[in-house]
Coordinates of C-alpha atoms in Angstrom, one line a residue:
M7 CA -38.1 -1.4 4.7
P8 CA -37.2 2.6 6.4
R9 CA -35.9 5.6 3.4
E10 CA -33.2 8.3 4.5
K11 CA -32.4 10.7 2.0
T12 CA -28.8 12.4 2.4
N13 CA -26.7 14.7 -0.3
F14 CA -23.7 12.7 0.1
L15 CA -23.9 8.8 -0.3
I16 CA -20.9 7.2 0.4
I17 CA -20.5 3.0 0.1
G18 CA -16.7 2.3 1.9
G19 CA -14.7 4.1 4.8
G20 CA -11.5 3.2 3.7
P21 CA -8.9 6.1 3.4
A22 CA -11.1 7.1 0.4
G23 CA -14.4 7.4 1.8
T24 CA -13.7 8.6 5.5
Q25 CA -11.4 12.1 3.9
A26 CA -14.5 12.3 1.4
A27 CA -17.0 11.9 4.2
T28 CA -14.9 14.3 7.0
T29 CA -14.4 17.2 4.2
A30 CA -18.0 16.9 3.0
A31 CA -19.2 17.3 6.6
A32 CA -17.1 19.8 7.2
N33 CA -18.5 21.8 4.0
G34 CA -22.3 21.4 5.3
A35 CA -23.3 18.5 3.6
A36 CA -25.8 16.1 5.2
V37 CA -23.2 12.4 4.4
T38 CA -24.3 9.8 5.0
L39 CA -21.1 6.4 5.0
V40 CA -21.7 2.8 4.1
E41 CA -19.6 0.1 5.2
R42 CA -20.4 -3.3 5.2
N43 CA -16.8 -4.2 8.3
I44 CA -14.7 -1.7 9.7
I45 CA -14.3 1.9 9.5
G46 CA -10.8 2.6 7.9
G47 CA -11.5 -0.4 5.6
A48 CA -9.0 -3.3 4.1
A49 CA -6.1 -1.0 4.7
H50 CA -7.0 -0.4 8.2
L51 CA -7.9 -4.6 9.0
W52 CA -6.0 -6.1 6.6
D53 CA -3.2 -4.9 4.8
C54 CA -1.1 -0.7 5.0
I55 CA -1.3 -0.6 9.0
P56 CA -1.1 -4.0 9.4
S57 CA 1.6 -5.4 8.1
K58 CA 3.9 -1.8 8.5
T59 CA 2.5 -3.1 11.6
M60 CA 5.0 -6.2 11.5
A61 CA 7.2 -4.6 9.1
A62 CA 8.3 -2.1 12.8
S63 CA 8.5 -4.7 15.0
A64 CA 10.3 -6.8 12.0
L65 CA 12.2 -4.3 11.9
R66 CA 13.0 -4.6 15.6
H67 CA 13.9 -7.9 15.7
T68 CA 16.4 -7.1 13.2
S69 CA 18.1 -4.6 14.5
V70 CA 18.6 -7.0 18.1
R71 CA 19.6 -9.5 15.4
N72 CA 22.6 -7.2 14.0
A73 CA 23.4 -5.1 17.6
A74 CA 26.5 -7.1 18.1
K75 CA 28.1 -4.9 15.0
L76 CA 27.5 -1.4 17.1
G77 CA 29.2 -3.1 20.1
L78 CA 26.2 -4.6 22.2
V79 CA 26.4 -8.2 23.2
T80 CA 22.4 -9.3 23.5
D81 CA 20.0 -12.5 23.2
P82 CA 17.9 -11.7 19.8
G83 CA 15.3 -13.6 21.8
Q84 CA 11.6 -15.3 20.7
V85 CA 8.8 -13.9 19.1
D86 CA 5.9 -14.2 20.3
T87 CA 2.6 -14.4 17.7
D88 CA 0.3 -13.9 20.3
V89 CA 1.4 -10.2 21.8
L90 CA 2.5 -9.5 17.4
A91 CA -1.1 -10.7 17.0
S92 CA -3.3 -8.2 19.8
R93 CA -0.2 -4.8 18.8
I94 CA -1.8 -5.8 15.8
H95 CA -5.6 -5.9 16.6
D96 CA -5.6 -3.2 18.9
T97 CA -4.2 -0.5 16.5
T98 CA -7.1 -1.4 13.8
R99 CA -10.1 -1.4 16.6
D100 CA -7.8 1.7 18.0
I101 CA -8.4 3.3 14.0
N102 CA -11.7 2.3 13.4
R103 CA -13.1 3.6 16.9
N104 CA -10.9 7.3 16.2
W105 CA -12.9 7.4 13.3
V106 CA -16.2 6.6 14.1
E107 CA -15.7 9.5 16.6
M108 CA -15.3 12.3 14.6
L109 CA -17.4 10.8 12.2
R110 CA -20.0 11.3 13.7
S111 CA -19.0 13.9 15.7
Q112 CA -19.0 15.9 12.5
G113 CA -22.9 14.5 11.7
V114 CA -22.3 11.9 9.3
T115 CA -25.0 9.0 9.3
I116 CA -23.1 5.5 8.9
L117 CA -24.4 2.8 8.1
Q118 CA -23.4 -0.7 8.9
G119 CA -24.1 -2.9 5.5
T120 CA -23.5 -4.0 1.7
G121 CA -25.2 -1.2 -0.3
R122 CA -26.2 -2.2 -3.4
F123 CA -27.7 0.4 -6.9
E124 CA -30.7 -0.5 -7.2
G125 CA -31.3 3.0 -9.1
P126 CA -29.3 5.9 -10.4
N127 CA -30.2 7.8 -7.3
T128 CA -30.9 4.9 -4.9
V129 CA -29.4 2.6 -3.0
V130 CA -30.0 -0.4 -0.7
V131 CA -28.2 -1.4 2.4
T132 CA -28.6 -4.9 4.3
A133 CA -27.1 -4.8 7.4
P134 CA -25.9 -7.4 9.4
D135 CA -28.6 -8.7 10.4
D136 CA -30.2 -8.9 6.9
Q137 CA -32.4 -5.4 7.9
E138 CA -32.7 -3.5 4.4
T139 CA -32.6 0.6 4.8
R140 CA -33.5 2.0 1.2
V141 CA -31.2 5.7 0.8
H142 CA -31.9 8.9 -1.8
F143 CA -29.1 10.5 -2.6
E144 CA -28.4 13.3 -4.3
K145 CA -24.9 12.1 -5.2
A146 CA -22.9 9.3 -4.3
M147 CA -19.4 7.9 -4.1
I148 CA -17.8 4.2 -4.8
S149 CA -15.0 3.5 -2.9
T150 CA -15.3 -0.6 -1.8
G151 CA -11.8 -1.6 -2.6
S152 CA -10.5 -4.4 -3.5
A153 CA -9.4 -8.4 -2.3
P154 CA -6.5 -10.7 -3.0
R155 CA -6.6 -12.3 -6.2
V156 CA -6.7 -16.6 -5.8
P157 CA -6.2 -18.2 -9.4
E158 CA -7.8 -20.6 -9.4
W159 CA -5.0 -23.8 -8.7
A160 CA -4.6 -22.4 -5.3
P161 CA -6.0 -24.1 -2.7
V162 CA -6.1 -20.9 -0.7
D163 CA -7.2 -22.7 3.5
G164 CA -5.9 -19.6 5.9
E165 CA -3.2 -22.2 6.7
R166 CA -1.0 -23.6 5.1
V167 CA -2.1 -21.3 2.4
L168 CA -2.3 -18.5 2.9
T169 CA -3.4 -14.8 1.3
T170 CA -2.1 -11.1 2.7
R171 CA -4.6 -11.6 4.6
H172 CA -4.2 -14.4 7.1
M173 CA -0.8 -13.3 7.6
Y174 CA -2.2 -11.7 11.0
D175 CA -3.8 -13.9 13.6
L176 CA -1.0 -17.2 12.3
D177 CA -0.2 -19.7 15.5
A178 CA 3.3 -18.9 15.3
V179 CA 5.9 -17.9 12.4
P180 CA 6.1 -20.1 9.8
E181 CA 8.6 -22.6 9.6
H182 CA 9.0 -22.3 5.7
L183 CA 6.7 -20.2 3.9
V184 CA 7.7 -19.4 -0.2
V185 CA 6.6 -16.9 -0.9
I186 CA 4.3 -16.0 -4.5
G187 CA 5.3 -12.7 -5.9
S188 CA 7.9 -10.5 -6.2
G189 CA 5.7 -7.8 -6.5
V190 CA 5.3 -4.3 -3.2
T191 CA 3.5 -6.8 -0.9
G192 CA 5.6 -10.4 -1.9
V193 CA 9.0 -8.5 -1.1
E194 CA 7.6 -7.1 2.5
F195 CA 6.0 -10.7 3.4
V196 CA 9.4 -11.6 2.8
H197 CA 11.2 -8.5 5.1
I198 CA 9.4 -8.8 7.5
F199 CA 8.6 -12.7 7.7
E200 CA 12.5 -13.9 7.7
S201 CA 13.2 -11.2 9.9
L202 CA 10.7 -12.9 11.9
G203 CA 12.9 -16.4 11.9
S204 CA 10.7 -17.9 9.1
K205 CA 13.7 -19.6 6.2
V206 CA 12.0 -17.5 2.9
S207 CA 11.8 -18.4 -1.0
L208 CA 10.7 -15.8 -3.4
V209 CA 9.0 -17.1 -6.5
V210 CA 9.6 -15.3 -9.0
S211 CA 8.3 -14.6 -12.3
R212 CA 10.3 -12.4 -13.9
Q213 CA 14.4 -11.8 -14.5
Q214 CA 13.8 -9.4 -11.6
I215 CA 12.7 -9.1 -8.8
L216 CA 10.2 -5.4 -8.5
P217 CA 9.8 -6.2 -12.3
H218 CA 8.4 -2.4 -12.3
R219 CA 10.7 -0.7 -10.2
D220 CA 14.7 0.1 -11.6
A221 CA 16.8 -2.1 -12.2
E222 CA 19.3 -0.8 -10.0
V223 CA 16.8 -0.1 -7.6
A224 CA 15.5 -4.5 -7.1
A225 CA 20.0 -5.1 -7.1
V226 CA 20.1 -3.5 -4.3
L227 CA 16.6 -5.8 -2.1
E228 CA 18.0 -8.5 -4.0
E229 CA 22.0 -8.2 -2.4
D230 CA 19.6 -7.8 1.1
F231 CA 17.6 -11.2 0.6
I232 CA 20.5 -13.0 -0.7
E233 CA 22.0 -12.0 2.3
R234 CA 19.7 -12.8 4.1
G235 CA 19.8 -16.8 3.8
V236 CA 16.1 -15.5 1.4
S237 CA 16.0 -18.6 -1.6
L238 CA 14.8 -16.5 -4.6
I239 CA 13.6 -18.1 -7.4
I240 CA 13.9 -16.4 -10.7
G241 CA 11.9 -16.8 -14.1
A242 CA 9.5 -19.2 -12.5
R243 CA 5.7 -18.6 -13.0
A244 CA 4.3 -21.4 -10.4
Q245 CA 0.5 -22.7 -11.4
Q246 CA 0.4 -26.1 -8.6
I247 CA 0.2 -26.1 -5.0
D248 CA -0.3 -29.6 -3.7
V249 CA -0.6 -29.9 -0.2
T250 CA -0.2 -32.5 3.0
D251 CA -1.1 -32.2 6.1
D252 CA 2.1 -30.3 7.3
R253 CA 4.0 -29.2 4.2
G254 CA 2.9 -27.3 0.8
A255 CA 5.2 -28.5 -2.5
V256 CA 5.0 -24.9 -5.2
V257 CA 5.2 -26.0 -8.3
C258 CA 6.6 -23.7 -11.0
N259 CA 6.0 -24.2 -15.3
D260 CA 9.3 -24.7 -15.5
G261 CA 9.5 -28.2 -13.6
R262 CA 11.0 -26.9 -10.6
V263 CA 9.2 -27.9 -6.9
I264 CA 9.6 -25.8 -4.1
R265 CA 8.7 -26.8 -0.5
G266 CA 7.9 -25.4 2.5
S267 CA 5.6 -25.5 5.6
H268 CA 3.1 -22.9 3.8
A269 CA 2.9 -20.9 0.9
L270 CA 2.4 -17.5 0.8
L271 CA 0.2 -15.3 -2.7
A272 CA 1.2 -11.8 -3.0
V273 CA 0.0 -11.8 -6.5
G274 CA -2.4 -9.0 -7.0
S275 CA -4.9 -7.2 -6.0
V276 CA -9.6 -7.5 -7.3
P277 CA -11.7 -4.9 -7.3
L278 CA -15.2 -6.1 -5.4
T279 CA -17.4 -4.6 -7.5
D280 CA -19.4 -7.9 -7.6
G281 CA -23.2 -7.1 -6.4
L282 CA -23.4 -3.8 -6.0
G283 CA -25.7 -3.5 -9.1
L284 CA -23.6 -0.6 -11.1
D285 CA -25.4 -1.3 -13.9
E286 CA -28.8 -0.1 -11.8
A287 CA -27.1 3.1 -11.4
G288 CA -25.6 4.1 -14.3
V289 CA -22.3 2.9 -14.3
K290 CA -19.8 1.3 -16.9
A291 CA -16.8 -0.8 -15.4
E292 CA -14.2 -3.1 -16.8
S293 CA -13.1 -6.4 -15.9
G294 CA -14.7 -4.9 -12.1
Y295 CA -12.3 -1.6 -12.1
V296 CA -14.9 2.0 -12.3
E297 CA -14.0 4.0 -14.8
V298 CA -13.5 7.7 -14.3
D299 CA -12.3 11.1 -15.6
E300 CA -9.8 13.6 -14.4
Y301 CA -11.9 14.2 -11.5
Q302 CA -13.6 11.1 -10.8
R303 CA -16.5 11.1 -12.0
T304 CA -17.8 7.9 -13.7
S305 CA -20.1 7.3 -16.2
A306 CA -22.8 7.8 -15.0
P307 CA -21.9 12.2 -13.9
H308 CA -23.4 12.4 -10.3
I309 CA -21.6 8.9 -9.0
Y310 CA -18.0 9.6 -7.8
A311 CA -15.3 7.1 -7.3
G312 CA -11.8 6.7 -5.3
G313 CA -8.5 3.6 -4.0
D314 CA -8.5 1.1 -5.3
V315 CA -12.2 0.3 -7.4
T316 CA -10.5 2.7 -9.7
G317 CA -7.6 1.2 -10.9
Q318 CA -5.7 4.1 -10.6
M319 CA -2.5 4.0 -8.3
P320 CA -3.6 1.3 -5.4
L321 CA -1.8 3.8 -2.1
S322 CA -3.7 4.2 0.9
S323 CA -2.3 8.3 0.3
V324 CA -4.3 8.4 -3.4
A325 CA -7.5 7.9 -2.4
S326 CA -6.9 9.7 0.8
M327 CA -6.5 12.9 -1.8
Q328 CA -9.0 11.2 -4.1
G329 CA -11.2 11.6 -1.4
R330 CA -10.7 15.1 -0.2
K331 CA -10.8 16.7 -4.0
I332 CA -14.6 13.9 -4.8
A333 CA -16.3 16.4 -1.7
R334 CA -14.8 18.8 -3.2
H335 CA -16.4 18.7 -6.5
V336 CA -19.3 17.5 -5.4
L337 CA -19.7 20.5 -2.9
G338 CA -18.7 22.6 -6.6
L339 CA -15.8 24.3 -4.6
P340 CA -12.9 24.6 -6.5
V341 CA -10.8 21.1 -6.9
E342 CA -7.8 20.3 -9.4
P343 CA -7.1 16.8 -10.7
L344 CA -4.7 15.2 -8.7
D345 CA -1.7 15.1 -10.8
Y346 CA -0.7 11.2 -10.6
S347 CA 3.9 11.7 -11.0
K348 CA 4.1 13.7 -8.0
V349 CA 3.0 10.5 -5.7
S350 CA 5.3 9.6 -3.0
E351 CA 5.1 6.0 -3.1
A352 CA 7.0 3.8 -0.3
I353 CA 8.0 0.0 -0.2
F354 CA 8.5 -1.2 3.3
T355 CA 11.6 -3.4 3.7
E356 CA 15.0 -2.7 4.8
P357 CA 16.3 -1.3 3.2
E358 CA 13.4 1.0 2.3
I359 CA 12.4 2.2 -1.3
A360 CA 10.8 4.9 -1.5
S361 CA 10.2 7.0 -4.6
V362 CA 8.3 10.1 -6.5
G363 CA 8.0 12.0 -9.7
L364 CA 9.8 11.5 -12.9
A365 CA 11.6 7.8 -13.1
E366 CA 15.5 7.2 -15.5
V367 CA 13.3 4.9 -16.4
Q368 CA 10.5 6.9 -17.6
A369 CA 12.4 9.5 -19.4
A370 CA 14.8 7.6 -21.1
A371 CA 10.7 5.6 -22.3
E372 CA 9.7 9.4 -23.1
G373 CA 12.9 10.7 -25.3
R374 CA 13.8 13.3 -22.1
K375 CA 16.8 14.9 -21.5
V376 CA 16.6 14.4 -17.2
R377 CA 20.4 14.8 -15.1
T378 CA 21.0 12.2 -12.7
T379 CA 23.2 12.4 -10.1
K380 CA 23.9 9.5 -7.2
V381 CA 25.0 9.0 -3.6
P382 CA 25.6 6.5 -1.6
F383 CA 24.6 6.8 1.8
A384 CA 28.0 4.4 2.3
S385 CA 29.5 7.6 2.4
N386 CA 26.9 8.6 4.6
A387 CA 28.2 10.1 8.0
R388 CA 24.5 9.2 10.1
S389 CA 24.6 5.8 7.7
V390 CA 28.0 5.0 8.4
L391 CA 27.1 5.0 12.0
Q392 CA 24.2 3.8 11.9
H393 CA 25.4 0.7 10.2
F394 CA 23.2 1.3 7.8
T395 CA 25.5 1.9 4.2
R396 CA 23.2 -0.1 2.2
G397 CA 21.1 2.3 -1.2
F398 CA 21.9 5.7 -2.4
V399 CA 20.3 8.5 -3.3
K400 CA 19.2 9.8 -6.4
V401 CA 18.2 12.7 -7.6
I402 CA 16.5 13.4 -11.5
S403 CA 16.5 17.3 -12.9
D404 CA 16.2 19.3 -15.6
P405 CA 19.9 19.4 -17.5
A406 CA 18.4 23.3 -18.6
T407 CA 16.9 24.4 -15.3
G408 CA 17.8 22.3 -13.1
V409 CA 14.3 21.8 -11.5
V410 CA 13.7 18.8 -9.9
L411 CA 11.4 15.8 -11.8
G412 CA 12.1 13.4 -9.9
G413 CA 14.1 10.7 -7.2
T414 CA 14.4 7.3 -6.5
I415 CA 15.8 6.3 -2.1
V416 CA 17.1 3.0 -1.5
G417 CA 18.0 3.0 2.0
H418 CA 16.8 3.6 6.0
R419 CA 13.9 5.7 6.6
A420 CA 13.6 6.1 2.5
S421 CA 10.2 6.5 3.7
E422 CA 10.0 9.5 5.9
L423 CA 13.7 10.8 3.6
I424 CA 11.7 10.4 0.8
G425 CA 9.4 13.5 1.2
V426 CA 12.2 16.4 0.9
I427 CA 12.3 15.3 -2.7
A428 CA 9.2 15.0 -3.5
L429 CA 8.4 19.0 -1.8
A430 CA 11.2 19.6 -4.3
V431 CA 9.1 18.1 -7.4
Q432 CA 6.1 19.7 -5.7
A433 CA 7.5 23.4 -6.5
R434 CA 9.6 22.9 -8.5
V435 CA 12.4 24.0 -6.5
T436 CA 15.7 23.7 -8.4
A437 CA 18.8 20.6 -8.0
S438 CA 21.0 23.8 -6.2
T439 CA 18.7 24.7 -3.8
L440 CA 18.6 21.6 -2.1
V441 CA 22.8 21.7 -2.6
E442 CA 21.7 25.6 -0.5
T443 CA 19.8 24.6 1.9
L444 CA 22.0 23.2 5.1
M445 CA 20.9 20.0 5.9
V446 CA 21.4 18.9 10.3
H447 CA 24.5 17.3 10.3
P448 CA 25.8 14.2 10.6
S449 CA 21.7 13.0 9.5
M450 CA 21.4 11.3 6.4
T451 CA 19.3 14.4 5.0
E452 CA 22.5 15.7 3.9
A453 CA 23.2 13.0 1.1
I454 CA 20.2 14.3 -0.5
S455 CA 21.4 17.5 -0.5
D456 CA 25.2 15.9 -1.6
A457 CA 23.0 13.3 -5.0
A458 CA 21.6 17.0 -5.6
E459 CA 25.2 19.2 -6.0

């Protein structure tokens, strides 16, 4: 069996792993990166990049459908799933190639295969051809990611009953897609496939979609879905899926049955730690998630973990930042723990939903006094002329100091606009500073200074 030595061994080449590798290599470390699929990980292969590629196409298709509202007469056209799939796979391939080239140019050793701890300082990497390489390391990082959760009652076959990882190679747009799960992933796929022409039903186990968001935020998206013709099955928990040759029936716990051509499971994820040899490495895990401290160290202090496998905020941006901070800590460089209270996040529906910092429900739960101001996009000139008036900007500040503590944007391109509020939160900018900042006119960013005012 071939043997190698490295300063820093990384298992998993997703956002956390690649960022850790580039940061460590740039600072002179000998780095070995183990990846069993493609560099970029699930975020680039199945999750973030492919779904947002589809969302971009869906938005364009919706824009064409609504062109008459802007005085344009056009044919909405048909969806070519082959072209759409090729675009997704081409994007994935290009990202993978660019990452591989960059890592190798920095001297990172890439081992294609599956890593398994054999002891506290040794990993055995099994290549696709079953050849094994034993790697001895000084420090290591686990960033193996997660996979869609599949309940026991769901007969996933990749044809009629699907997980999110099956959605990029469909032969045609589903006639009637039944989405099970109304969290972030579920509502994004509702938006995508309704926009592409599917009839969509959404099974909502709680009393609102996006159960962990403010009711006001969920209400805007629910209104949009209903206007589009999406059927919302509120307060129903799926417990069975029956499949025939060309149809499926989702059976709920209250007896309701939703029939469609396809069913999509969007009910969370599970960490990919089975077979990793955590016990041999002395690494503790709970329900498969690796336990870490504020510096991302596991119970074995020389082994770190980042990304979805930790059960922390499952965002590519968070994983990337964790990776960079882990690399700096491994090398003994100055580093501050990641402040999760200042993380920006977005939901890529239309309207988009984005938030950062303190939320109203959180402030209420903690008994904190805050000042909340809100401006609807219906009062913003740029939104009106673009016909994107649904939604609002909400700014939350400290009533004593005026410092911006958080914000929420529901509207067109909210994922881009939230950056202004995110910077304000990070830099402890006051609301009055936002008011005095001259924004472009007409622009949607004006709504932020208006809300601050």
